[in-house]
Coordinates of C-alpha atoms and ligand atoms in Angstrom, one line a residue:
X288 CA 12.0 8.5 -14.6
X289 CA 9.7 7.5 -17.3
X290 CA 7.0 5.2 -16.5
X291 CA 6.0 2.7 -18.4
X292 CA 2.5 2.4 -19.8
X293 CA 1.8 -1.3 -19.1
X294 CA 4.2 -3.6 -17.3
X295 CA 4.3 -7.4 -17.4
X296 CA 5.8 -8.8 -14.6
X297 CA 6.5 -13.2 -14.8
X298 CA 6.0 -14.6 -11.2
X299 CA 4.3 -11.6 -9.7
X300 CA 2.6 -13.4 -7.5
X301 CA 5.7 -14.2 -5.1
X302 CA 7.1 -12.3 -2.7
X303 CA 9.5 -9.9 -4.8
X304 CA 7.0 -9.5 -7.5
X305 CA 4.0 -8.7 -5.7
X306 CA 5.4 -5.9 -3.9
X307 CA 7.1 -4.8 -7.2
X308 CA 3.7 -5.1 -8.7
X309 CA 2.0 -2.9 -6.3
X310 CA 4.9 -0.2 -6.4
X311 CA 4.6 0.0 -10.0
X312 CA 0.9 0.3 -10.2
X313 CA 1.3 2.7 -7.2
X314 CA 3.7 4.8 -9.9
X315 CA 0.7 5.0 -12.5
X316 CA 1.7 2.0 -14.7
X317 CA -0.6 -0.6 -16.1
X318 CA 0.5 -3.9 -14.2
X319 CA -0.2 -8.0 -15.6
X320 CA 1.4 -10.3 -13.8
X321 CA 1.7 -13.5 -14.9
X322 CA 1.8 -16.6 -12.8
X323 CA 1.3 -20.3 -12.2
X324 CA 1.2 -20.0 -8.5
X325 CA 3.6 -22.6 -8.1
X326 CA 5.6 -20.8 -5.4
X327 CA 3.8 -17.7 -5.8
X328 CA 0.1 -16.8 -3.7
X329 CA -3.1 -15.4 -4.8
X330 CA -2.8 -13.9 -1.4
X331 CA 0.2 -11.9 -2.0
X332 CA -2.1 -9.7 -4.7
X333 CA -4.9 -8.9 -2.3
X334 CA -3.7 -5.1 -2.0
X335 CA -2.6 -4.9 -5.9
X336 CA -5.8 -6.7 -7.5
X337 CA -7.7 -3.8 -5.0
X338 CA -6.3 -1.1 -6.8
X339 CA -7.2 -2.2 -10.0
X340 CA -3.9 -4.7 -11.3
X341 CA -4.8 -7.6 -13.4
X342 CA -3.3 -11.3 -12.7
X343 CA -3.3 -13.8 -15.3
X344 CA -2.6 -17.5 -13.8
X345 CA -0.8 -19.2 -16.4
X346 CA 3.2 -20.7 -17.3
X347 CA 5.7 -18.4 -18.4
X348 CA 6.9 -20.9 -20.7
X349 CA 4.2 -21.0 -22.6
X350 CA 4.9 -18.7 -25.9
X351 CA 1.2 -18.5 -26.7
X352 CA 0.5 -17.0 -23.7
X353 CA 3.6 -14.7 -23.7
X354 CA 2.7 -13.3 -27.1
X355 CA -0.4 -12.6 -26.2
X356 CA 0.5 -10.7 -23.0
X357 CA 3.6 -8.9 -24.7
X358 CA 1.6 -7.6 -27.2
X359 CA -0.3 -5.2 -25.1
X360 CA 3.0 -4.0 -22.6
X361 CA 5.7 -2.0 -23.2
X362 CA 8.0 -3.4 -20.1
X363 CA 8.5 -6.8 -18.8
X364 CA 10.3 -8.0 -15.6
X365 CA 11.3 -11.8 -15.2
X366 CA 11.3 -13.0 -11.8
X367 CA 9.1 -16.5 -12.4
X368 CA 12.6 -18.7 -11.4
X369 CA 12.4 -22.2 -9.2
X370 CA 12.4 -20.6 -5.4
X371 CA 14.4 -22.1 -2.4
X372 CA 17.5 -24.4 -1.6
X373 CA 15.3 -26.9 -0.3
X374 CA 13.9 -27.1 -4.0
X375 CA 16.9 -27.2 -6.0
X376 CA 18.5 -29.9 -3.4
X377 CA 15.4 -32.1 -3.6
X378 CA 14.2 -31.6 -7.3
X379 CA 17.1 -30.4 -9.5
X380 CA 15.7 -31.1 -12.5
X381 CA 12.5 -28.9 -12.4
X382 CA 14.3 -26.5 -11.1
X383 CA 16.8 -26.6 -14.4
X384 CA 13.6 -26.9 -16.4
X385 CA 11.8 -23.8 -14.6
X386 CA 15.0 -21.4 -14.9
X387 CA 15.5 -22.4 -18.4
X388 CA 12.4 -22.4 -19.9
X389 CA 10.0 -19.5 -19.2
X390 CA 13.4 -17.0 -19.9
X391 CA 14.0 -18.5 -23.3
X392 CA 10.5 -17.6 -24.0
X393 CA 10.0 -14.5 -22.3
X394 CA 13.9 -13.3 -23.7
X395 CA 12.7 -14.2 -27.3
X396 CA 9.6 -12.7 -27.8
X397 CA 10.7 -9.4 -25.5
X398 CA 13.6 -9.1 -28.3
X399 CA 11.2 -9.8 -31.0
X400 CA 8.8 -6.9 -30.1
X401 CA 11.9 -4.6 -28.4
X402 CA 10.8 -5.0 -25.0
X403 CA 12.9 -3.6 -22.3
X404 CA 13.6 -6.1 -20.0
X405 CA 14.4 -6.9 -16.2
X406 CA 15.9 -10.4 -15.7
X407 CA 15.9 -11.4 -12.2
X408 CA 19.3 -13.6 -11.6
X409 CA 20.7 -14.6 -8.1
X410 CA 23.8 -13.8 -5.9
X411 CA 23.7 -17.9 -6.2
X412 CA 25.6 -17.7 -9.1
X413 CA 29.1 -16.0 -7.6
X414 CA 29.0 -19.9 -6.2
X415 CA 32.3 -20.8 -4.6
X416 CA 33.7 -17.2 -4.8
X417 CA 35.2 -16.6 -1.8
X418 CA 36.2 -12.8 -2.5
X419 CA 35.2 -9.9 0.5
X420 CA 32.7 -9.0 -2.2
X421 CA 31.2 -10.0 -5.3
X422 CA 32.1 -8.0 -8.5
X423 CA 30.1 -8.3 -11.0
X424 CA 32.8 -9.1 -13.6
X425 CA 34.6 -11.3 -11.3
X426 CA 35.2 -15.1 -12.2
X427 CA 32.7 -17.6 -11.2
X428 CA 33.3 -20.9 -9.8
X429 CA 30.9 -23.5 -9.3
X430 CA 30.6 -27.3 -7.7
X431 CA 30.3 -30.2 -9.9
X432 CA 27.2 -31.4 -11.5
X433 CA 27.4 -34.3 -8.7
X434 CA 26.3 -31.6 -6.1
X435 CA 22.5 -30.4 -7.3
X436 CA 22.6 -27.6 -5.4
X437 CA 24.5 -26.1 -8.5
X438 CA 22.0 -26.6 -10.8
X439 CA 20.6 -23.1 -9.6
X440 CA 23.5 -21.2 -10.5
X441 CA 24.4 -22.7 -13.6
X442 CA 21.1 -22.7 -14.9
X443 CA 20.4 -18.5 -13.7
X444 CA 24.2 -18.2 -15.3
X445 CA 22.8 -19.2 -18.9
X446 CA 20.0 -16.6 -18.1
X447 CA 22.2 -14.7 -17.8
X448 CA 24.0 -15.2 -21.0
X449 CA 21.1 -15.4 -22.9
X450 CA 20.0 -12.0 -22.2
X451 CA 23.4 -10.9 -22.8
X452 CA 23.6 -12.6 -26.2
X453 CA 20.3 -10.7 -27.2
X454 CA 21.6 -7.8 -26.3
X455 CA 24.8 -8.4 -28.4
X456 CA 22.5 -10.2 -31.4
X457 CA 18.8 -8.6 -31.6
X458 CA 19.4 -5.3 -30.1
X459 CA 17.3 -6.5 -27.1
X460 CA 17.3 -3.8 -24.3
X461 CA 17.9 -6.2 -21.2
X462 CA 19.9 -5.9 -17.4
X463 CA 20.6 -8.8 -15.6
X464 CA 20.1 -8.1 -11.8
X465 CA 21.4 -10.4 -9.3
X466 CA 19.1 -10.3 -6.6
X467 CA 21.2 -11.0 -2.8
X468 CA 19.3 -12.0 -0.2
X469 CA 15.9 -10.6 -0.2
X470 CA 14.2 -10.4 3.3
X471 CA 10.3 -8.7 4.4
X472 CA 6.7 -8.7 4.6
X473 CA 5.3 -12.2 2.4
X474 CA 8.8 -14.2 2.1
X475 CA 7.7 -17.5 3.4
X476 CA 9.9 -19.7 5.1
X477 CA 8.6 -23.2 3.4
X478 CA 11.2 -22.6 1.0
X479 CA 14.0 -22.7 3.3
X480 CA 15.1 -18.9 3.6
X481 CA 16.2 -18.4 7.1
X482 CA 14.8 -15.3 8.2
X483 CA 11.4 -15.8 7.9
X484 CA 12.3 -19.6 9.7
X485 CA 13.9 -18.1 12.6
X486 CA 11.1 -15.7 12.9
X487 CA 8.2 -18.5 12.9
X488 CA 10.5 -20.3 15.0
X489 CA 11.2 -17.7 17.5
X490 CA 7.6 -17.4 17.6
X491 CA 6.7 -21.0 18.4
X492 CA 8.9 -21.1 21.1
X493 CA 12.3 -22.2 19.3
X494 CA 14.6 -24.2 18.6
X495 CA 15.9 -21.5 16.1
X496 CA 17.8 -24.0 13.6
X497 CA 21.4 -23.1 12.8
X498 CA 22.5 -25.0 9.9
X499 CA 26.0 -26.3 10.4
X500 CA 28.5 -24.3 12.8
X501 CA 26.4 -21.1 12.0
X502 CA 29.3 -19.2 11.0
X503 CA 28.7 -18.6 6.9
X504 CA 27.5 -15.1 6.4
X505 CA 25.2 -13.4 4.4
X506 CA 23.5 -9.6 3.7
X507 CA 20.1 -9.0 4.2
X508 CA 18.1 -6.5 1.9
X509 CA 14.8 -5.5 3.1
X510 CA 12.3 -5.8 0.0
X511 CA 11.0 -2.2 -0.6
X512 CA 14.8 -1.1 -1.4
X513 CA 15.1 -3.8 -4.2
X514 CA 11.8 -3.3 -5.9
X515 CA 12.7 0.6 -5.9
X516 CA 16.1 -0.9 -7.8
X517 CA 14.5 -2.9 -9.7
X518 CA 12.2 -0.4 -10.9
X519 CA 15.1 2.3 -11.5
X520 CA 16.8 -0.2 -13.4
X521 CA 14.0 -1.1 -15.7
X522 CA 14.3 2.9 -16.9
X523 CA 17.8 2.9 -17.1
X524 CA 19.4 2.9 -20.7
X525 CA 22.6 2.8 -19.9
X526 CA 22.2 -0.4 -17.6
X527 CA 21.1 -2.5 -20.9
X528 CA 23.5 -5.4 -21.7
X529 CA 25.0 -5.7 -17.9
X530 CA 25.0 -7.4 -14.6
X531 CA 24.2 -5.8 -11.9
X532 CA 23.6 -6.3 -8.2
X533 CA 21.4 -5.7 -5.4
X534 CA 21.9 -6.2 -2.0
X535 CA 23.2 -5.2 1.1
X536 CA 26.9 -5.5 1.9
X537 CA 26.2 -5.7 6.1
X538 CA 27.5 -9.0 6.6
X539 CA 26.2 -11.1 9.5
X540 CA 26.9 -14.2 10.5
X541 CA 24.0 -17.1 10.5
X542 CA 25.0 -17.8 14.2
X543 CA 24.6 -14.1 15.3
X544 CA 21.6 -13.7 13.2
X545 CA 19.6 -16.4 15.2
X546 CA 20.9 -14.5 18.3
X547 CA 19.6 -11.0 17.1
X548 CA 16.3 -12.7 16.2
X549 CA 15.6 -14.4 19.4
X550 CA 17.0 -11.2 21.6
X551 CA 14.2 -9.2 19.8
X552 CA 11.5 -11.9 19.8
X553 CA 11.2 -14.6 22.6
X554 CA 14.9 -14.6 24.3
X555 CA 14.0 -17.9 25.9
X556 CA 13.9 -19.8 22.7
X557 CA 16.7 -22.5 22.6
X558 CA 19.2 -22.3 19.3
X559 CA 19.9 -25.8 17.8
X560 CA 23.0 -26.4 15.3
X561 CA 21.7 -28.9 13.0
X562 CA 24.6 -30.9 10.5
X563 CA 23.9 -29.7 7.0
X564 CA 23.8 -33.3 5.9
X565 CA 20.8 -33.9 8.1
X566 CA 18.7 -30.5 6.7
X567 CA 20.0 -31.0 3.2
X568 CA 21.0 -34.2 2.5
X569 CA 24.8 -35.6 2.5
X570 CA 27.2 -33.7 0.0
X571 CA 25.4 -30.1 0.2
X572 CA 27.4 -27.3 -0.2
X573 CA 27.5 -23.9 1.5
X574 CA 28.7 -20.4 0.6
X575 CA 30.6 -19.2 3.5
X576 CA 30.0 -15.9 2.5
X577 CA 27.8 -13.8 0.4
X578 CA 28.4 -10.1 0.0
X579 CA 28.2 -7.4 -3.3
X580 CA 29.9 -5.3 -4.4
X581 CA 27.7 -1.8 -5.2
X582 CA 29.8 0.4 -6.9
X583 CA 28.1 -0.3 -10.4
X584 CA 24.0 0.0 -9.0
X585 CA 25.3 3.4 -7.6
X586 CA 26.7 4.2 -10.3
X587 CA 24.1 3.9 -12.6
X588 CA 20.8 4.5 -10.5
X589 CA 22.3 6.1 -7.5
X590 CA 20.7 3.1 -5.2
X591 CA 21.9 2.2 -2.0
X592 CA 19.8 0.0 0.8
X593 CA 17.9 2.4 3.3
X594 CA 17.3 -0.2 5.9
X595 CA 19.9 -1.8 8.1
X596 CA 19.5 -5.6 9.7
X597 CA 18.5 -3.9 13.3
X598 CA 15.5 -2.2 10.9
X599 CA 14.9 -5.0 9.2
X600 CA 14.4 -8.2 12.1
X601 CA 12.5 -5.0 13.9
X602 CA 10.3 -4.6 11.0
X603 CA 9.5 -8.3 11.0
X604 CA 9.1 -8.7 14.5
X605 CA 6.0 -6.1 14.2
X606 CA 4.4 -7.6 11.4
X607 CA 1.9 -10.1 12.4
X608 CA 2.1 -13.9 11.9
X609 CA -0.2 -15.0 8.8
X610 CA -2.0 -11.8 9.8
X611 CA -3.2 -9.2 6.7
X612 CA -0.2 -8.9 4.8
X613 CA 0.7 -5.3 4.8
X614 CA 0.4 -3.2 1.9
X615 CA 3.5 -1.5 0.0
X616 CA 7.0 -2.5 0.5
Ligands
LIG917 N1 20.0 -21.7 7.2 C1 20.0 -22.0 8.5 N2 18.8 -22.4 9.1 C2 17.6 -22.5 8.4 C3 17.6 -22.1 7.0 C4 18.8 -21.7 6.4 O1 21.0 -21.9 9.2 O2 16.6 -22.9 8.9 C5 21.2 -21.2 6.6 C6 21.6 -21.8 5.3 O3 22.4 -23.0 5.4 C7 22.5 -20.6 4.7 C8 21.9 -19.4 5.2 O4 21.1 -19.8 6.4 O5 23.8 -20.7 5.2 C9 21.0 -18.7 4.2 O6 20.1 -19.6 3.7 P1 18.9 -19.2 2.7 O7 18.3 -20.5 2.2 O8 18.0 -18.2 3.3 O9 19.6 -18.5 1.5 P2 20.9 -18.8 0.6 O10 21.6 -20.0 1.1 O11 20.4 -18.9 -0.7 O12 21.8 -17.6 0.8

């Protein structure tokens, strides 16, 4: 694989990008990342701004800014997206704005120089799909407008088509990934992701909160295997103009998930089923399920997850609370 000279990577600063940022720095590539710290942490960069990577706080929208930081890179990877249910749910229209925005700028002025690009979608989009597992050329059905929640996914969707239409139009050298359920070290649970909840929860003695009947499912990939697919894919010419995702495909339920987390960390923590109208809001929408399909990320860069959800919650359980945030993914 040929590294890249200097990478920019657009919302670095979270919990994906940071440990992408450190992995490609540890690889010998110039790093920038670029972001407003609206989600993302200045702590998350402690390790990478050690070794010698450079963070820019600024808006990914903003095309001054973009050109300036292009000019000196020969990758970019897009992650700088609205983060969290809770967000999209309670604030729909920033979160439209900050999907659409930042991409139409980065897209455009990657394509203009012939920048090779990563665009970080979401598994959000398969929406209603009710499949055994997502294809990436499978039919997409989403919820009406009425029901914010779908503002994510049809807002990463024209992403998504925008890259594509690049692709087609100005030659730009783009893959879409659709990230699954990211889980590890940094992910913070004031966003709503359950994981790192029912850890803190576990932690503080419980309740564990189950949103409705705990029965939808979802796959749980532990960080450091998507950054190393993310990273293979940003290399990978004959990924350019697709979709591709990243996950896992072990399905678990959310039920069993809050049993597995409170067997390994305080097994006297009560569970509590919570309606979704009372943590949501009335008319919220879940996926009952949420699985990939892998064939085409094996195909084309041979990836596969390395760690399984017994790895994973373990993994968690040993890092410490708020402690130093470990190094490397
Ligand atoms: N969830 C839950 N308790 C929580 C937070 C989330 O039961 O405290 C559920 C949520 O309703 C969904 C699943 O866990 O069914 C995964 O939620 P998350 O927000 O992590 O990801 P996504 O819904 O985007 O897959």
């Amino acid at each position: 694989m040929v590294p890249y000279r200097h990478a920019v990577i657009t919302g670095g600063a979270g919990f994906i990008g940071s440990h992408l940022a450190e992995r490609l720095l540890a690889g010998g590539t110039r790093v920038t990342v670029l972001d407003d710290l609206s989600t993302g942490r200045r702590a998350n960069l402690q390790a990478f701004l050690a070794r010698g990577g450079r963070f820019v706080q600024g808006d990914a929208a903003d095309p001054r800014l973009v050109r300036e930081l292009f000019a000196e890179a020969d990758a970019v990877v897009h992650l700088a997206a609205a983060v969290g249910v809770r967000l999209v749910v309670e604030r729909a229209a920033e979160c439209i704005e900050r999907n659409l925005e930042p991409t139409r700028v980065v897209l455009f002025e990657a394509a203009r120089r012939g920048l090779p690009v990563v665009l970080a979608s979401s598994s959000e989009v398969y929406g209603r799909a009710a499949g055994a597992r997502f294809h990436e050329e499978d039919d997409l059905v989403l919820g009406p407008p009425s029901r914010p929640r779908w503002a994510y996914a049809c807002s990463k969707l024209l992403d998504e088509f925008l890259a594509l239409a690049l692709v087609r139009e100005r030659g730009l050298r783009a893959v879409v990934v659709r990230l699954f359920n990211t889980v590890g070290p940094r992910q913070s649970g004031r966003w709503g992701m359950v994981l790192p909840r029912f850890i803190e929860q576990a932690r503080a003695g419980g309740p564990l909160t189950v949103y409705g009947d705990g029965t939808q499912s979802r796959c749980f990939t532990w960080v450091g295997d998507v950054v190393r697919g993310l990273e293979a894919l940003l290399s990978c010419e004959a990924a350019w103009g697709k979709v591709v995702n990243l996950g896992s495909d072990e399905e678990v339920t959310i039920r069993e998930l809050a049993e597995r987390v409170r067997a390994r960390l305080n097994p006297a923590a009560p569970i509590a089923y919570v309606p979704y109208a009372e943590a949501y809001g009335p008319g919220f929408d879940d996926m009952p399920r949420r699985r990939p399909d892998l064939r085409r990320a094996r195909e084309l860069i041979g990836w596969q997850p390395t760690l399984d959800l017994e790895a994973i919650i373990d993994a968690l359980a040993r890092t410490p609370p708020g402690g130093p945030l470990p190094g490397g993914a």
